[in-house]
């Protein structure tokens, strides 16, 4: 959790573990509970993603062009499934620096014989006008925001301006009620990756993840449904948590908690 503080599924695994281990948890009991929860997560995750992926083709027009960014198993599976159902004609992919995960996504789509246009990140918002829908993944979804790779906010704003739907494809283990959402952080990346020796007066901000307002999304697509933002908020408002987060140690490098 300290290493990946923007990934909601890790918080869910620990939440499930502590619910199973209550009321009394020793360190060794907690460790075993987390291990069992992780095993269940690894077993159930592929099935959950497969069910979420299967819902996406029905939400696209026939022969659609979709825009995406970064690398998401859920998004890749959804686009391949859409092509198999005759719903997908082509994909526009943002390169997604600094890791360029979008380049990997482009290669995988091309291997599935899907026509791809790879664009630099700065062009992605403008390229939304050439798409019929924007499809992205999520590292976490809260009652206010979608946490995903930097660049998502820009294409979400472009989708709203161009009146294109924005679909977020993910599993429900990444939907976090407010007490767990408060633990999320946007970790800072190495400034030297942008500018090795900044001149006096220059502060370098390098970050891999960002928050996109939930209300900019059209649907959050999970294994149990395709939910509008209001429905996501209603589901998360009913969520209960065990309270382990109130005593969990805070470790790891600094980061930013967005205002809510």
Short mmCIF file of C-alpha atoms in Angstrom, two decimals:
data_model
loop_
_atom_site.label_atom_id
_atom_site.label_comp_id
_atom_site.label_asym_id
_atom_site.label_seq_id
_atom_site.Cartn_x
_atom_site.Cartn_y
_atom_site.Cartn_z
CA UNK A 1 0.00 0.00 0.00
CA UNK A 2 2.85 2.37 0.76
CA UNK A 3 4.43 1.54 -2.60
CA UNK A 4 1.22 2.01 -4.63
CA UNK A 5 -0.92 4.52 -2.71
CA UNK A 6 -3.17 5.34 -5.69
CA UNK A 7 -4.34 1.75 -6.32
CA UNK A 8 -7.72 1.07 -4.79
CA UNK A 9 -7.66 -2.71 -5.15
CA UNK A 10 -4.86 -2.97 -2.55
CA UNK A 11 -7.00 -1.15 0.00
CA UNK A 12 -9.89 -3.48 -0.79
CA UNK A 13 -7.73 -6.58 -0.25
CA UNK A 14 -6.69 -5.36 3.20
CA UNK A 15 -10.29 -4.36 4.03
CA UNK A 16 -11.55 -7.84 3.13
CA UNK A 17 -8.78 -9.42 5.19
CA UNK A 18 -9.50 -7.43 8.33
CA UNK A 19 -13.25 -8.02 8.05
CA UNK A 20 -12.54 -11.74 7.97
CA UNK A 21 -10.14 -11.53 10.92
CA UNK A 22 -12.23 -9.37 13.27
CA UNK A 23 -12.79 -8.92 16.16
CA UNK A 24 -9.31 -9.70 17.50
CA UNK A 25 -6.32 -9.49 15.19
CA UNK A 26 -2.75 -10.23 16.15
CA UNK A 27 0.02 -9.35 13.68
CA UNK A 28 0.35 -13.00 12.62
CA UNK A 29 -3.42 -13.44 12.25
CA UNK A 30 -3.58 -10.24 10.23
CA UNK A 31 -0.78 -11.42 7.95
CA UNK A 32 -2.53 -14.72 7.30
CA UNK A 33 -5.84 -12.93 6.66
CA UNK A 34 -4.20 -10.61 4.14
CA UNK A 35 -2.57 -13.59 2.41
CA UNK A 36 -5.94 -15.38 2.11
CA UNK A 37 -7.63 -12.21 0.85
CA UNK A 38 -4.89 -11.73 -1.73
CA UNK A 39 -5.31 -15.31 -2.94
CA UNK A 40 -9.06 -14.76 -3.36
CA UNK A 41 -8.41 -11.48 -5.15
CA UNK A 42 -5.99 -13.10 -7.62
CA UNK A 43 -8.46 -15.92 -8.21
CA UNK A 44 -11.56 -13.75 -8.66
CA UNK A 45 -10.07 -10.74 -10.48
CA UNK A 46 -9.87 -12.33 -13.97
CA UNK A 47 -13.53 -13.37 -13.84
CA UNK A 48 -14.63 -9.95 -12.61
CA UNK A 49 -12.73 -8.18 -15.38
CA UNK A 50 -14.12 -10.56 -17.99
CA UNK A 51 -17.68 -9.70 -16.94
CA UNK A 52 -16.92 -5.98 -17.00
CA UNK A 53 -15.28 -6.26 -20.42
CA UNK A 54 -18.31 -8.04 -21.86
CA UNK A 55 -20.54 -5.04 -21.11
CA UNK A 56 -18.52 -2.50 -23.11
CA UNK A 57 -19.34 -3.50 -26.73
CA UNK A 58 -23.05 -2.85 -26.10
CA UNK A 59 -22.26 0.72 -25.07
CA UNK A 60 -20.49 1.59 -28.34
CA UNK A 61 -21.98 2.46 -31.73
CA UNK A 62 -21.24 0.09 -34.61
CA UNK A 63 -17.79 0.52 -36.18
CA UNK A 64 -16.74 3.01 -33.51
CA UNK A 65 -13.40 4.72 -33.21
CA UNK A 66 -12.30 4.80 -29.56
CA UNK A 67 -9.60 6.82 -27.84
CA UNK A 68 -7.65 5.50 -24.86
CA UNK A 69 -4.38 6.01 -22.99
CA UNK A 70 -1.92 4.14 -20.80
CA UNK A 71 -2.19 0.35 -20.43
CA UNK A 72 -5.19 -1.39 -18.88
CA UNK A 73 -6.03 -5.08 -19.13
CA UNK A 74 -9.71 -4.18 -18.80
CA UNK A 75 -9.59 -1.60 -21.61
CA UNK A 76 -7.57 -3.86 -23.90
CA UNK A 77 -9.99 -6.72 -23.33
CA UNK A 78 -12.99 -4.43 -23.91
CA UNK A 79 -11.61 -3.12 -27.20
CA UNK A 80 -10.76 -6.60 -28.48
CA UNK A 81 -14.25 -7.78 -27.49
CA UNK A 82 -15.81 -4.79 -29.25
CA UNK A 83 -13.93 -5.62 -32.43
CA UNK A 84 -15.14 -9.22 -32.25
CA UNK A 85 -18.74 -7.99 -32.08
CA UNK A 86 -18.34 -5.57 -34.99
CA UNK A 87 -18.46 -2.53 -32.72
CA UNK A 88 -14.91 -1.30 -33.22
CA UNK A 89 -13.25 0.09 -36.34
CA UNK A 90 -10.10 1.73 -34.95
CA UNK A 91 -8.40 3.00 -31.81
CA UNK A 92 -6.51 6.21 -31.08
CA UNK A 93 -3.92 5.72 -28.32
CA UNK A 94 -2.00 8.41 -26.44
CA UNK A 95 1.64 7.43 -25.88
CA UNK A 96 1.34 8.01 -22.10
CA UNK A 97 4.75 9.28 -21.08
CA UNK A 98 6.98 8.91 -19.17
CA UNK A 99 6.54 5.13 -19.22
CA UNK A 100 4.95 5.14 -22.69
CA UNK A 101 2.49 2.43 -21.70
CA UNK A 102 0.31 3.61 -24.57
CA UNK A 103 2.94 2.38 -27.01
CA UNK A 104 2.61 -1.10 -25.51
CA UNK A 105 -1.17 -0.87 -25.81
CA UNK A 106 -0.84 0.16 -29.46
CA UNK A 107 1.36 -2.86 -30.19
CA UNK A 108 -1.08 -5.22 -28.50
CA UNK A 109 -4.04 -3.78 -30.40
CA UNK A 110 -2.15 -4.06 -33.68
CA UNK A 111 -1.34 -7.68 -32.85
CA UNK A 112 -5.10 -8.22 -32.54
CA UNK A 113 -5.45 -6.72 -36.04
CA UNK A 114 -7.11 -3.54 -34.83
CA UNK A 115 -6.10 -0.36 -36.73
CA UNK A 116 -4.30 2.01 -34.37
CA UNK A 117 -3.25 5.65 -34.49
CA UNK A 118 -0.61 6.48 -31.86
CA UNK A 119 -0.53 10.16 -30.87
CA UNK A 120 1.67 12.22 -28.58
CA UNK A 121 0.04 13.06 -25.26
CA UNK A 122 -0.45 16.74 -26.03
CA UNK A 123 -2.55 15.83 -29.09
CA UNK A 124 -4.87 13.41 -27.27
CA UNK A 125 -7.50 16.01 -26.22
CA UNK A 126 -7.76 17.32 -29.79
CA UNK A 127 -7.93 13.76 -31.14
CA UNK A 128 -11.09 13.14 -29.09
CA UNK A 129 -13.02 14.91 -31.85
CA UNK A 130 -12.01 12.09 -34.21
CA UNK A 131 -13.35 9.42 -31.84
CA UNK A 132 -16.84 8.17 -31.07
CA UNK A 133 -16.02 7.35 -27.45
CA UNK A 134 -13.22 7.56 -24.88
CA UNK A 135 -12.50 4.33 -22.98
CA UNK A 136 -10.13 4.35 -19.98
CA UNK A 137 -9.32 2.19 -17.00
CA UNK A 138 -9.04 3.18 -13.34
CA UNK A 139 -6.72 2.53 -10.44
CA UNK A 140 -9.44 3.68 -8.05
CA UNK A 141 -12.94 5.15 -8.19
CA UNK A 142 -14.33 7.22 -5.32
CA UNK A 143 -17.56 9.15 -4.84
CA UNK A 144 -15.89 12.21 -6.36
CA UNK A 145 -13.17 11.08 -8.74
CA UNK A 146 -11.58 8.50 -11.01
CA UNK A 147 -7.90 7.92 -10.22
CA UNK A 148 -5.93 7.02 -13.33
CA UNK A 149 -2.83 7.83 -15.37
CA UNK A 150 -2.08 11.52 -15.97
CA UNK A 151 -3.77 12.67 -19.14
CA UNK A 152 -7.17 11.24 -18.21
CA UNK A 153 -8.48 14.58 -16.93
CA UNK A 154 -7.57 16.33 -20.19
CA UNK A 155 -9.28 13.78 -22.44
CA UNK A 156 -12.30 13.74 -20.09
CA UNK A 157 -12.68 17.51 -20.49
CA UNK A 158 -12.26 17.12 -24.25
CA UNK A 159 -14.90 14.37 -24.30
CA UNK A 160 -17.35 16.64 -22.48
CA UNK A 161 -16.64 19.52 -24.87
CA UNK A 162 -16.96 17.29 -27.95
CA UNK A 163 -20.02 15.47 -26.53
CA UNK A 164 -18.37 12.08 -26.61
CA UNK A 165 -19.09 9.44 -23.95
CA UNK A 166 -16.35 8.61 -21.47
CA UNK A 167 -16.45 4.99 -20.30
CA UNK A 168 -14.38 3.86 -17.31
CA UNK A 169 -13.84 0.09 -17.31
CA UNK A 170 -12.72 -1.51 -14.06
CA UNK A 171 -13.52 -4.13 -11.43
CA UNK A 172 -15.55 -3.30 -8.35
CA UNK A 173 -12.62 -3.94 -6.02
CA UNK A 174 -11.40 -0.50 -7.11
CA UNK A 175 -14.58 1.27 -5.99
CA UNK A 176 -13.80 2.72 -2.57
CA UNK A 177 -16.17 4.11 0.09
CA UNK A 178 -15.10 7.41 1.62
CA UNK A 179 -13.15 6.06 4.66
CA UNK A 180 -10.91 4.02 2.34
CA UNK A 181 -10.77 6.77 -0.29
CA UNK A 182 -9.17 9.06 2.29
CA UNK A 183 -6.10 6.80 2.28
CA UNK A 184 -5.42 7.31 -1.42
CA UNK A 185 -2.52 9.55 -2.38
CA UNK A 186 -1.04 10.78 -5.63
CA UNK A 187 2.62 9.76 -5.29
CA UNK A 188 5.29 12.09 -6.57
CA UNK A 189 7.65 10.72 -9.21
CA UNK A 190 11.33 11.61 -9.60
CA UNK A 191 11.80 15.27 -10.66
CA UNK A 192 15.10 14.32 -12.32
CA UNK A 193 13.14 12.39 -14.95
CA UNK A 194 11.91 15.78 -16.21
CA UNK A 195 14.88 18.05 -15.50
CA UNK A 196 18.06 16.70 -13.94
CA UNK A 197 19.41 20.00 -12.62
CA UNK A 198 16.65 22.63 -12.32
CA UNK A 199 17.89 26.22 -12.26
CA UNK A 200 17.27 28.31 -9.18
CA UNK A 201 13.61 29.24 -8.90
CA UNK A 202 12.30 26.24 -10.87
CA UNK A 203 10.31 23.57 -9.02
CA UNK A 204 9.72 20.37 -11.01
CA UNK A 205 6.49 18.47 -10.42
CA UNK A 206 6.44 14.94 -11.84
CA UNK A 207 3.44 12.73 -11.19
CA UNK A 208 2.12 9.57 -12.87
CA UNK A 209 -1.46 9.62 -11.62
CA UNK A 210 -4.19 12.23 -11.33
CA UNK A 211 -7.84 12.58 -10.32
CA UNK A 212 -10.60 13.15 -12.86
CA UNK A 213 -13.97 14.35 -11.51
CA UNK A 214 -16.46 11.49 -11.49
CA UNK A 215 -19.11 13.73 -13.03
CA UNK A 216 -17.09 13.94 -16.26
CA UNK A 217 -17.65 10.21 -16.83
CA UNK A 218 -20.62 8.80 -18.69
CA UNK A 219 -20.51 5.29 -17.19
CA UNK A 220 -18.34 3.33 -14.80
CA UNK A 221 -18.48 -0.20 -16.20
CA UNK A 222 -17.88 -3.04 -13.73
CA UNK A 223 -18.74 -6.73 -13.50
CA UNK A 224 -22.15 -5.90 -12.03
CA UNK A 225 -23.30 -3.08 -14.29
CA UNK A 226 -22.67 0.13 -16.21
CA UNK A 227 -23.19 2.82 -13.62
CA UNK A 228 -23.82 6.53 -14.03
CA UNK A 229 -21.95 8.82 -11.60
CA UNK A 230 -25.02 9.23 -9.37
CA UNK A 231 -25.38 5.45 -9.10
CA UNK A 232 -21.68 5.08 -8.22
CA UNK A 233 -22.09 7.62 -5.42
CA UNK A 234 -25.16 5.81 -4.11
CA UNK A 235 -23.33 2.47 -4.06
CA UNK A 236 -20.32 3.92 -2.25
CA UNK A 237 -22.49 5.74 0.28
CA UNK A 238 -23.78 2.34 1.46
CA UNK A 239 -20.28 0.92 1.91
CA UNK A 240 -19.15 -0.05 5.40
CA UNK A 241 -15.56 -0.61 6.45
CA UNK A 242 -13.94 -2.44 9.32
CA UNK A 243 -11.95 0.46 10.71
CA UNK A 244 -8.45 -1.01 10.26
CA UNK A 245 -7.52 2.16 8.38
CA UNK A 246 -7.88 4.21 11.55
CA UNK A 247 -4.85 2.51 13.12
CA UNK A 248 -2.85 1.53 10.02
CA UNK A 249 0.70 2.95 9.98
CA UNK A 250 1.33 5.66 7.39
CA UNK A 251 4.55 4.93 5.52
CA UNK A 252 6.14 5.62 2.18
CA UNK A 253 7.19 8.64 0.24
CA UNK A 254 5.19 11.80 0.24
CA UNK A 255 2.41 12.56 -2.13
CA UNK A 256 -0.70 14.65 -2.55
CA UNK A 257 -4.23 14.07 -1.37
CA UNK A 258 -6.58 15.98 -3.68
CA UNK A 259 -9.20 18.19 -2.14
CA UNK A 260 -12.69 16.68 -2.03
#
